[in-house]
mmCIF file of C-alpha atoms in Angstrom:
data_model
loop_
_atom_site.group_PDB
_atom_site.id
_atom_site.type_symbol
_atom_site.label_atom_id
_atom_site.label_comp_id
_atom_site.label_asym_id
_atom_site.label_seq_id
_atom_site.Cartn_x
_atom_site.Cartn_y
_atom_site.Cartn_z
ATOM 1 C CA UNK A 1 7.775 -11.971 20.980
ATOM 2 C CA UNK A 2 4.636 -11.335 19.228
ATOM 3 C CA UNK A 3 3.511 -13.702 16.573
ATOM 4 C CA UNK A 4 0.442 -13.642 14.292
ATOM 5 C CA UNK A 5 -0.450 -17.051 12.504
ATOM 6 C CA UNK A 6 -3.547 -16.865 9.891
ATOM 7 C CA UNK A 7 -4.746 -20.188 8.828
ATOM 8 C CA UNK A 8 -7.934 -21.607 7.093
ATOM 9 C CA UNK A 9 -7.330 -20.129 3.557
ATOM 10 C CA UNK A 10 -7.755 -22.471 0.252
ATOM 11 C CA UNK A 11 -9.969 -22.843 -2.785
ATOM 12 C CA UNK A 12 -13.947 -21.805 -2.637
ATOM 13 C CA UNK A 13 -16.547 -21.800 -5.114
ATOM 14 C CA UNK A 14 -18.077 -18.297 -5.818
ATOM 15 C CA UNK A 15 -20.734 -17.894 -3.443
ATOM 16 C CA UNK A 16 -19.464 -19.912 -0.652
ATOM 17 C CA UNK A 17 -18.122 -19.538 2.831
ATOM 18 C CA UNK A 18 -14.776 -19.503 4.469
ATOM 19 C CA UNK A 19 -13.727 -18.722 7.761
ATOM 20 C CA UNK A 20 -9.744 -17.291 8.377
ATOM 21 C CA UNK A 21 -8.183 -17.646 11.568
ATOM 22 C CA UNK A 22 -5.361 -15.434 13.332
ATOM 23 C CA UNK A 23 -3.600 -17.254 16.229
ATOM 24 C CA UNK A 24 -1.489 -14.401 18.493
ATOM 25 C CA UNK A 25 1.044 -15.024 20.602
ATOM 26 C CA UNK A 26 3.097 -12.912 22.720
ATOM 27 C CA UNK A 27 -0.210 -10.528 23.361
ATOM 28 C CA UNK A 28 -3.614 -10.992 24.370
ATOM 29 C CA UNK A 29 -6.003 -9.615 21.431
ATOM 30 C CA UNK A 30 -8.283 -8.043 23.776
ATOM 31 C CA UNK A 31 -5.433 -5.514 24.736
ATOM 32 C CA UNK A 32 -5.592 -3.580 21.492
ATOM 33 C CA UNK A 33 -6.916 -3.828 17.919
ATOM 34 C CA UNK A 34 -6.089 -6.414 15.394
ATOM 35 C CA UNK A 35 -7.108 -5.921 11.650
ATOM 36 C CA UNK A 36 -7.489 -7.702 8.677
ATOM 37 C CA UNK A 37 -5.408 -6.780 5.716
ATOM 38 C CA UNK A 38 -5.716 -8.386 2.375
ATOM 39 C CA UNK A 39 -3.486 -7.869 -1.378
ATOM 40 C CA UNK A 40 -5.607 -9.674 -4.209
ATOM 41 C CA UNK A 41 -2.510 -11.149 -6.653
ATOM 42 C CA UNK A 42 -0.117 -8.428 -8.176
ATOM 43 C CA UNK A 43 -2.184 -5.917 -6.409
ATOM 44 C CA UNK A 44 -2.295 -2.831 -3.976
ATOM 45 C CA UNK A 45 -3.028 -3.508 -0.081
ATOM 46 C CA UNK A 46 -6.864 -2.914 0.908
ATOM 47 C CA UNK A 47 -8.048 -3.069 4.221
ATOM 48 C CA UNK A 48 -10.707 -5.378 5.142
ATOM 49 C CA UNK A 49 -12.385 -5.409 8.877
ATOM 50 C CA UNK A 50 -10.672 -4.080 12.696
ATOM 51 C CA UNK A 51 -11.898 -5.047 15.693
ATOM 52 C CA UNK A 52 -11.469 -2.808 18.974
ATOM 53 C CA UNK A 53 -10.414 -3.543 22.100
ATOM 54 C CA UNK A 54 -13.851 -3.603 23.194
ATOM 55 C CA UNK A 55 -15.402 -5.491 21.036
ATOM 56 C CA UNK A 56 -16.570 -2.689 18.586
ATOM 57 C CA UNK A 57 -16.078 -3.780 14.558
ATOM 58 C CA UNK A 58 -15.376 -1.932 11.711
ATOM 59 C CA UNK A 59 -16.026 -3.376 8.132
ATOM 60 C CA UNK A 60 -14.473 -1.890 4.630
ATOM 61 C CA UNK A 61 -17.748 -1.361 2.082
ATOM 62 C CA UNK A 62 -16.676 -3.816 0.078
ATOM 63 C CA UNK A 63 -16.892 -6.622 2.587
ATOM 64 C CA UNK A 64 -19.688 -4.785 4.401
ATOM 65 C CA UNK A 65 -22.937 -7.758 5.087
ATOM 66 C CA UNK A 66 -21.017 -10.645 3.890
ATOM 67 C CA UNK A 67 -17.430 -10.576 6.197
ATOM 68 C CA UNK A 68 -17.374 -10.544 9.984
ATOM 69 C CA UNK A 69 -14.512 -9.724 12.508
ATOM 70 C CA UNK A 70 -14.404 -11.590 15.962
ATOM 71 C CA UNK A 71 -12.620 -12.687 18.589
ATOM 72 C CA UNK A 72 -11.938 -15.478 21.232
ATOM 73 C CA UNK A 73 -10.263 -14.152 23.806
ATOM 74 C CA UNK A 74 -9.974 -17.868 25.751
ATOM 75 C CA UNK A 75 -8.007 -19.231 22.331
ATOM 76 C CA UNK A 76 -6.550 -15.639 22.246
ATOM 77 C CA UNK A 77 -7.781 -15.464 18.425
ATOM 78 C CA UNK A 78 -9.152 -13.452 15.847
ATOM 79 C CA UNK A 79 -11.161 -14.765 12.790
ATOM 80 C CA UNK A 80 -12.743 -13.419 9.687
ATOM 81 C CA UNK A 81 -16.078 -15.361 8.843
ATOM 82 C CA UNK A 82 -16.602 -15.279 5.123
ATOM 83 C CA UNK A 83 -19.757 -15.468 3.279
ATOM 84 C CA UNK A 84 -20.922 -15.061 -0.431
ATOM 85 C CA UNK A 85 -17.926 -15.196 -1.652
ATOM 86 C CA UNK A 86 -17.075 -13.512 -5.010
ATOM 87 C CA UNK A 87 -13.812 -13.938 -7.704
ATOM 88 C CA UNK A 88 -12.558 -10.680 -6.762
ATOM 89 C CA UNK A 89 -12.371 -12.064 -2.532
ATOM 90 C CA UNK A 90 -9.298 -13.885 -4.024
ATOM 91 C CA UNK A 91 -6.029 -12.792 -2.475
ATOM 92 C CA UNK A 92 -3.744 -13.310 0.424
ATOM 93 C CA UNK A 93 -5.227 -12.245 3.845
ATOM 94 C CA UNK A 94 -2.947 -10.635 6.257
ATOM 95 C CA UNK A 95 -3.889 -10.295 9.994
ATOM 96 C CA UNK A 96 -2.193 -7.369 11.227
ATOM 97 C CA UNK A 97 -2.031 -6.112 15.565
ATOM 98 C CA UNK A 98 -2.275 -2.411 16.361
ATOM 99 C CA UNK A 99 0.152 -0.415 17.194
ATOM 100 C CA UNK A 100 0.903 -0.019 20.950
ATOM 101 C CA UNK A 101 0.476 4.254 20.980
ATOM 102 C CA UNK A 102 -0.745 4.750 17.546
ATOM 103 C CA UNK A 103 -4.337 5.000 15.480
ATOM 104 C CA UNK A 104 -4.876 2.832 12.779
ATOM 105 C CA UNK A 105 -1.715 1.837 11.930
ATOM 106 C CA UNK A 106 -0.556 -1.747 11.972
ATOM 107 C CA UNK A 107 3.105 -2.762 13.788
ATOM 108 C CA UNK A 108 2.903 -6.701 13.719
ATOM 109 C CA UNK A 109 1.801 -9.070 10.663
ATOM 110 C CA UNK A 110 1.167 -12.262 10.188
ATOM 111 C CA UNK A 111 2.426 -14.040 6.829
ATOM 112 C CA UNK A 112 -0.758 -14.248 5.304
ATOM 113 C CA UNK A 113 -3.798 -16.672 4.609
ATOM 114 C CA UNK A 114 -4.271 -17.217 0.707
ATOM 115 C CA UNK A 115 -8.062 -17.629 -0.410
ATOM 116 C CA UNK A 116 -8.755 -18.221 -3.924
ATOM 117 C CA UNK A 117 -12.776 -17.729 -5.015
ATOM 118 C CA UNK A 118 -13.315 -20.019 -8.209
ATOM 119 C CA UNK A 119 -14.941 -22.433 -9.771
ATOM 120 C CA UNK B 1 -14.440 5.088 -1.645
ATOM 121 C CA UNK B 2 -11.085 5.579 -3.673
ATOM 122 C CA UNK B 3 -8.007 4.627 -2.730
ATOM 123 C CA UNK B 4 -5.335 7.520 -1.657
ATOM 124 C CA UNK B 5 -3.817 8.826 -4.666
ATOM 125 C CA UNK B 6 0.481 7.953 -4.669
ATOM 126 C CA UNK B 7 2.516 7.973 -7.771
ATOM 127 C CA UNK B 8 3.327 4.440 -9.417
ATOM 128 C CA UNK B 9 6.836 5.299 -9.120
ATOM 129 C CA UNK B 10 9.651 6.964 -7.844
ATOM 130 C CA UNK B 11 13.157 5.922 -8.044
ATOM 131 C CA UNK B 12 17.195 7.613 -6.348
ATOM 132 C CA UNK B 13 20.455 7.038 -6.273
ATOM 133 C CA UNK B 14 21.880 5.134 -3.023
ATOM 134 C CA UNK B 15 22.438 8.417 -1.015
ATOM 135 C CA UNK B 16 20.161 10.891 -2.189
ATOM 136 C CA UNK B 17 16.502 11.562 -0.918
ATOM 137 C CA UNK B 18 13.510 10.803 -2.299
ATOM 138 C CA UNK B 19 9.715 11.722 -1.092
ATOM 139 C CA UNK B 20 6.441 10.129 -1.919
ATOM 140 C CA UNK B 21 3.189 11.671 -1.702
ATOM 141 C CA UNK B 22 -0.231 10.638 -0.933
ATOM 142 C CA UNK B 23 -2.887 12.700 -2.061
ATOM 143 C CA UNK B 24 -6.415 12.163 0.002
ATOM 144 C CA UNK B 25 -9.145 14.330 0.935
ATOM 145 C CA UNK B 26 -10.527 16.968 3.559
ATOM 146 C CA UNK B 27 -12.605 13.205 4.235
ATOM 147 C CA UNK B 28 -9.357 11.511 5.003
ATOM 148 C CA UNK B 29 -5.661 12.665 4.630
ATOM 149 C CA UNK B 30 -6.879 15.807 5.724
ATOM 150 C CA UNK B 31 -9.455 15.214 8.502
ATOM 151 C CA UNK B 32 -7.233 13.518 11.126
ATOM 152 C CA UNK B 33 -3.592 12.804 11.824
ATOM 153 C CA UNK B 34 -3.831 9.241 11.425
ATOM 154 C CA UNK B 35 -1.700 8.681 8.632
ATOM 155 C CA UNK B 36 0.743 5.538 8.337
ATOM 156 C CA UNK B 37 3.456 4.160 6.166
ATOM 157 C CA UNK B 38 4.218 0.798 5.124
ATOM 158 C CA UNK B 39 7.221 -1.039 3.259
ATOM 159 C CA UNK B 40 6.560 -4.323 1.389
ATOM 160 C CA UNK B 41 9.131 -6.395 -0.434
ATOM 161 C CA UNK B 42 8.297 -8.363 -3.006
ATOM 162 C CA UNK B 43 5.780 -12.033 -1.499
ATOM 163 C CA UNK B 44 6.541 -10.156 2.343
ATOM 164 C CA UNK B 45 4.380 -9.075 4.371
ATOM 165 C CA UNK B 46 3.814 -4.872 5.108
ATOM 166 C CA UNK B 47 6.494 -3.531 7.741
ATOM 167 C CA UNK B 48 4.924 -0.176 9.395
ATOM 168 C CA UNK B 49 7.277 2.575 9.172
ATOM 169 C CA UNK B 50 5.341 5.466 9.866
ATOM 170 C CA UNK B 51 2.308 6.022 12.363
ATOM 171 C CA UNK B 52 0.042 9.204 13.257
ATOM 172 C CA UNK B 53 1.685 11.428 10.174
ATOM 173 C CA UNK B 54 5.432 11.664 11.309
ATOM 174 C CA UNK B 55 6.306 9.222 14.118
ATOM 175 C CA UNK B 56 9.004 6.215 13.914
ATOM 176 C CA UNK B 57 8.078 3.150 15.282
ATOM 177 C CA UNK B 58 11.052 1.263 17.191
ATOM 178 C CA UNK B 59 13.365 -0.148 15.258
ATOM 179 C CA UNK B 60 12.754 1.801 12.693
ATOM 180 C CA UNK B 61 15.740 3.737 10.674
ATOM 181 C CA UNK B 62 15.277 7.776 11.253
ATOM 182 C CA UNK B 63 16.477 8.342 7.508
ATOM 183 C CA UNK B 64 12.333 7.466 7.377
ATOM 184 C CA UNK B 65 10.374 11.006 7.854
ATOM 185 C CA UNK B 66 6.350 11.302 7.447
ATOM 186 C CA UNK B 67 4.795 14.559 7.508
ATOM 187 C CA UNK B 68 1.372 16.513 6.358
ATOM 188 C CA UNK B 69 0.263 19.507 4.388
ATOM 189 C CA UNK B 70 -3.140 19.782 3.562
ATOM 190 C CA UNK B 71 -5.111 16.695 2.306
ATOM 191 C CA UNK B 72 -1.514 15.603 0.855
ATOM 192 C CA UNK B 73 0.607 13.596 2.966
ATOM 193 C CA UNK B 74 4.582 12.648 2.121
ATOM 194 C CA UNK B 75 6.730 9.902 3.137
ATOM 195 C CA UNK B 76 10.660 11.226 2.615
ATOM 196 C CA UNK B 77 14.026 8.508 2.524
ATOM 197 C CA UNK B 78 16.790 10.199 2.860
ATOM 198 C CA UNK B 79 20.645 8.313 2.152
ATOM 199 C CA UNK B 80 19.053 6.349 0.282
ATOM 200 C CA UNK B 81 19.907 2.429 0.521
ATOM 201 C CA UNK B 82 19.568 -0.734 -1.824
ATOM 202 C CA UNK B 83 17.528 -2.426 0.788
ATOM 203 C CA UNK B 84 14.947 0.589 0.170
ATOM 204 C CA UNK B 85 13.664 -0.939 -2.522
ATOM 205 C CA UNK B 86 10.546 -1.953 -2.563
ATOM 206 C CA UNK B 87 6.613 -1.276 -2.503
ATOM 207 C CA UNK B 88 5.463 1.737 -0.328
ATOM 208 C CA UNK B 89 1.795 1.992 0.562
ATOM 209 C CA UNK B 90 0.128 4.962 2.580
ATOM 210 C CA UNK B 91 -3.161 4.175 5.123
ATOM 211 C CA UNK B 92 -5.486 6.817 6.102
ATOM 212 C CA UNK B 93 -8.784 6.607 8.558
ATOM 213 C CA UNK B 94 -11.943 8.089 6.726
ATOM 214 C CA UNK B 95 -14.710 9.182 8.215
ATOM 215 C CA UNK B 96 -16.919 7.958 5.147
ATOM 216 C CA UNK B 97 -18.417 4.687 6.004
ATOM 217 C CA UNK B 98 -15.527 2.386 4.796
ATOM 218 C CA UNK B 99 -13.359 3.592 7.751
ATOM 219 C CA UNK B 100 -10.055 3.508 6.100
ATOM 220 C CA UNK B 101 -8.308 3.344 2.682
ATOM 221 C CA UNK B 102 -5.045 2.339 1.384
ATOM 222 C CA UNK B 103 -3.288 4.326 -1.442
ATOM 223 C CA UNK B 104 -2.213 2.516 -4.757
ATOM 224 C CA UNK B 105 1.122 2.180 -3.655
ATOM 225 C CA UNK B 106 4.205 3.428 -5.167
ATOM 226 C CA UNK B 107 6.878 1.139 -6.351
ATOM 227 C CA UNK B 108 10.942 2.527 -5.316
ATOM 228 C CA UNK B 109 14.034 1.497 -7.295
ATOM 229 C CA UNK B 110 17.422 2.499 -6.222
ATOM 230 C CA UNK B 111 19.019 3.095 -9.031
#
C-alpha cells in the first residue's frame, strides 16, 4: 500500500528556515516523481517544487531561490528545505507521488505538514 | 503566473450533470494534454480524479469525464451524488518558468 508521511512542520519566525520531510512507503521515490503541494488556510491548492525520477527539480516562482526539493533514496524520502521564510509560506504542505502512466498529475497524498511563518 | 481561471461555484441536483471549466492559456491548458482533476473535502487531502485531459484513474467512478477544447478545459459529473460535494481544483503544466499552476478551485453543492 503506498503511504506518504510529511513531518517537520511548526511555528517559524519570518525569515527563518524549515525543512519538511515526506516518508514513502509502499514505493521507492526514485521510481517516479513526487511533488510538493501546499493550501495556505481557507485557500486554493498551489503547487510548490517536483522532483524527477532522475534527479531533475522543478521549483514554482514563488518559492524559486529560497525552497529546495531532494531526495534520499537510502531513507526512501523526499524533503523540502526551507529558507527565508515569509507570512504568506504559512499553510499546510502536502507531499503528493506521481501518477504511475500519467504527466503531472498527483495519485497518492500524504495528510499534510502545517507550517505557520510568524512572529 | 495566474492561476487557471474556474468558476467559484457550481451546484445540481443528486442525478443531474454538472460541468466545470477551467479556462488557461495557449501557455498552458492549451499547449499540452496534461491536464488533471482533483476532489478535496473539506481539512482532506486532494483525491486525483482526472489525469492527461480525460483519463480515470483506478478506482475512480466513470460518472467523472475530463475533456479539452481550446485553452478551456471541463471536468463533467454526471448522476450526480451527495458525496460529490466538495472542492474541485484543475492542474495544468506551463511552459512559463513556474512549470505548473493550479486553478482557483470551484466549490460543488448538491442541492
Amino acid at each position: 500500500e503506498v503511504q506518504l508521511l510529511e513531518s517537520g512542520g511548526g511555528l517559524v519566525q519570518p525569515g527563518g528556515s524549515l525543512r519538511l520531510s515526506c516518508a514513502a512507503s509502499g514505493f521507492t521515490v526514485s521510481s517516479t516523481y513526487v511533488a510538493w503541494v501546499r493550501q495556505a488556510p481557507g485557500k486554493g491548492l498551489e503547487w510548490v517544487s517536483l522532483i524527477y525520477t532522475g534527479g531533475n527539480t522543478r521549483d514554482a516562482d514563488s518559492v524559486r531561490g529560497r525552497f529546495t526539493i531532494s531526495r534520499d533514496n537510502s531513507k526512501n524520502t523526499v524533503y523540502l528545505q526551507m529558507h527565508s521564510l515569509r507570512a504568506e509560506d504559512t499553510a499546510v504542505y502536502y507531499c503528493a507521488r506521481g501518477h504511475t502512466t500519467g504527466t503531472w498529475s498527483f495519485e497518492y497524498w500524504g495528510q499534510g505538514s502545517l507550517v505557520t511563518v510568524s512572529s | 503566473q495566474s492561476a487557471l481561471t474556474q468558476p467559484a461555484s457550481v451546484s445540481g441536483s443528486p442525478g443531474q450533470s454538472i460541468t466545470i471549466s477551467c479556462t488557461g492559456t495557449s501557455s498552458d491548458v492549451g499547449a499540452y494534454n496534461f491536464v488533471s482533476w482533483y476532489q478535496q473535502h473539506p481539512g482532506k487531502a486532494p483525491k486525483l480524479m482526472i489525469y492527461d485531459v480525460s483519463n480515470l484513474p483506478s478506482g475512480v467512478s466513470d460518472r467523472f469525464s475530463g475533456s479539452k477544447s481550446g485553452n478551456t478545459a471541463s471536468l463533467t459529473i454526471s448522476g450526480l451524488q451527495a458525496e460529490d460535494e466538495a472542492n474541485y481544483y484543475c492542474f495544468s503544466y506551463t511552459i512559463s518558468s513556474t512549470a505548473a499552476v493550479f486553478g482557483g478551485g470551484t466549490k460543488l453543492t448538491v442541492l
